[in-house]
């Protein structure tokens, strides 16, 4: 079975993997053994993210849900299931009490866990990557039409977009550098592409 995502703990003691078998495995690095298996998704699992203090695990699936698992409890089932997507959820991330997901349906969904609120921005194209700027003010979102969008985190309005790479078939990660000055992204042409943040000027690829 193909592995779709791997998530490594900050202390490197464990990692979590997911794939097309609908399962999530927690591994012990020292022994190389599976120490826990999470079941509940009805279709393949596309992406993983840790919650605060790495006590919570989140998983995004082709079954249109995000499931939340308590890594401290021994129960096998999720403690919460987030719905709202109408197609496969490809990526997700956490930011404080906020869970942000991207779906094939083009929906960029923000779940406020404490307030119980869901806000959806529609980008009209499948979303393969989400990251947040280091100051928390912007979201960087890659869509499968070879565009990367810089959005206001607060209201979802688009500040600028970046093109020049190729991303139409698979998830390709994009991110801001630690100074929030440049954008970096993979590409289906096998190259790394870079842009200046504000002017969206392409820089030399690698």
XYZ file of C-alpha atoms in Angstrom:
206
model
C 0.000 0.000 0.000
C 1.272 3.468 -0.838
C 2.263 5.833 1.986
C 0.716 9.280 1.548
C 2.214 11.194 4.472
C 4.717 10.823 7.313
C 4.807 13.044 10.392
C 7.827 13.063 12.728
C 7.636 14.165 16.362
C 9.823 17.089 17.444
C 11.863 14.862 19.762
C 12.349 12.276 16.964
C 11.123 9.490 19.268
C 8.142 8.539 17.138
C 6.566 9.122 13.783
C 3.137 8.606 12.272
C 2.298 7.383 8.768
C -0.864 7.067 6.696
C -1.778 5.652 3.326
C -4.190 4.042 0.930
C -5.119 1.207 3.313
C -7.291 3.691 5.320
C -5.048 3.164 8.364
C -2.769 5.373 10.459
C 0.234 3.874 12.239
C 2.293 5.286 15.098
C 5.864 3.957 15.082
C 8.580 3.826 17.720
C 11.839 5.026 16.151
C 14.172 2.995 18.386
C 12.482 -0.362 17.876
C 11.082 0.277 14.409
C 7.810 -1.268 15.573
C 4.225 -0.102 15.257
C 3.012 0.873 18.739
C -0.489 1.984 17.800
C -2.933 1.713 14.924
C -5.777 4.163 14.284
C -8.827 2.984 12.377
C -12.011 4.749 11.336
C -11.484 6.379 7.949
C -13.581 4.891 5.162
C -11.229 5.815 2.300
C -7.493 6.445 1.902
C -5.794 8.893 4.279
C -4.083 11.794 2.507
C -2.392 13.922 5.173
C -1.513 14.233 8.865
C -0.870 17.060 11.304
C -0.098 17.324 15.018
C -2.128 19.507 17.334
C -0.725 21.541 20.243
C 2.063 19.809 22.213
C 1.769 16.839 19.816
C -0.904 15.350 22.089
C -3.489 15.409 19.314
C -3.234 13.923 15.814
C -5.357 15.061 12.876
C -5.900 13.121 9.672
C -7.395 14.199 6.323
C -9.016 11.638 4.093
C -10.541 10.832 0.732
C -13.737 10.121 2.722
C -14.272 13.931 2.945
C -13.558 14.111 6.683
C -10.873 15.217 9.107
C -10.603 13.028 12.190
C -9.026 14.058 15.484
C -7.253 11.464 17.628
C -6.060 11.743 21.245
C -2.529 10.324 21.395
C -2.702 10.145 25.202
C -5.810 7.936 25.322
C -5.781 4.252 24.448
C -9.118 4.231 22.652
C -9.009 3.341 18.968
C -11.678 5.728 17.702
C -11.410 9.447 16.948
C -12.513 11.961 19.565
C -14.026 14.234 16.899
C -14.889 14.123 13.189
C -14.903 17.335 11.139
C -17.189 17.436 8.128
C -18.066 20.100 5.591
C -15.963 19.085 2.599
C -17.839 17.718 -0.416
C -14.785 15.979 -1.885
C -11.469 14.487 -0.773
C -9.501 16.491 1.832
C -5.913 16.660 0.537
C -4.058 18.721 3.150
C -4.395 20.284 6.576
C -2.536 22.247 9.201
C -3.093 23.636 12.692
C -2.532 27.180 13.930
C -3.362 27.721 17.578
C -6.994 26.635 18.069
C -7.594 26.713 14.317
C -7.617 23.736 11.947
C -7.235 24.677 8.271
C -7.968 22.180 5.501
C -7.773 22.106 1.717
C -10.007 19.952 -0.453
C -10.394 18.762 -4.035
C -13.646 20.777 -4.063
C -11.587 23.988 -3.863
C -12.739 24.787 -0.343
C -10.248 26.297 2.091
C -11.923 25.556 5.414
C -11.015 27.002 8.791
C -12.441 25.264 11.853
C -12.309 27.199 15.135
C -12.322 24.336 17.615
C -13.093 26.422 20.689
C -15.874 28.488 19.109
C -17.270 25.608 17.068
C -17.260 27.729 13.922
C -16.461 26.876 10.292
C -15.462 29.454 7.692
C -15.026 28.427 4.045
C -13.245 30.332 1.269
C -13.720 28.958 -2.244
C -10.629 28.927 -4.500
C -12.339 27.027 -7.346
C -9.425 24.599 -7.791
C -8.194 21.559 -5.815
C -5.954 22.609 -2.921
C -2.760 20.607 -2.382
C -0.768 22.625 0.150
C -1.429 25.089 2.983
C 1.077 26.912 5.157
C 0.974 29.999 7.362
C 3.408 32.887 7.469
C 5.654 33.149 10.498
C 3.820 36.269 11.682
C 0.483 34.447 11.311
C -0.956 37.177 9.087
C -1.018 35.299 5.765
C -1.850 31.891 4.346
C 0.035 30.386 1.425
C -2.159 28.019 -0.587
C -1.160 25.916 -3.610
C -3.858 24.892 -6.089
C -3.656 22.246 -8.788
C -3.822 24.762 -11.626
C -0.147 25.720 -11.174
C -0.910 28.702 -8.947
C 0.149 29.626 -5.418
C -2.050 32.134 -3.594
C -1.053 34.490 -0.778
C -4.173 35.204 1.262
C -5.025 37.419 4.210
C -5.435 35.013 7.114
C -8.165 37.129 8.689
C -10.616 37.415 5.792
C -9.270 35.175 2.993
C -8.760 37.999 0.508
C -6.009 37.396 -2.061
C -2.936 39.590 -1.829
C -1.035 38.161 -4.796
C -0.351 34.903 -6.632
C 2.721 33.116 -7.953
C 3.135 31.168 -11.202
C 5.922 29.587 -13.234
C 6.026 26.145 -11.656
C 4.011 23.091 -12.749
C 1.406 21.624 -10.391
C -1.617 19.951 -11.974
C -1.564 16.264 -10.984
C -0.283 15.745 -7.418
C 0.132 17.585 -4.127
C 3.215 19.837 -4.196
C 4.373 21.622 -1.045
C 4.938 25.382 -0.903
C 6.167 27.466 2.039
C 7.503 30.830 3.145
C 11.080 31.232 4.313
C 11.738 32.035 8.023
C 11.860 35.783 7.307
C 8.569 35.846 5.326
C 10.488 37.358 2.404
C 10.456 34.551 -0.154
C 8.220 31.744 -1.400
C 9.569 28.276 -2.185
C 7.708 25.494 -3.960
C 8.314 22.124 -5.517
C 7.186 21.471 -9.061
C 6.195 18.537 -11.230
C 9.100 19.425 -13.545
C 11.465 18.258 -10.790
C 12.723 21.755 -9.924
C 12.494 24.015 -6.902
C 10.971 27.397 -7.685
C 11.391 30.618 -5.700
C 9.636 33.994 -5.714
C 10.079 37.291 -3.934
C 7.089 37.619 -1.609
C 5.726 41.116 -2.224
C 6.497 41.646 -5.907
C 5.876 37.954 -6.808
C 9.076 38.097 -8.874
C 10.419 34.671 -9.890
C 13.949 33.921 -8.742
C 16.346 31.395 -10.241
C 15.065 27.827 -9.767
C 17.148 24.832 -8.792
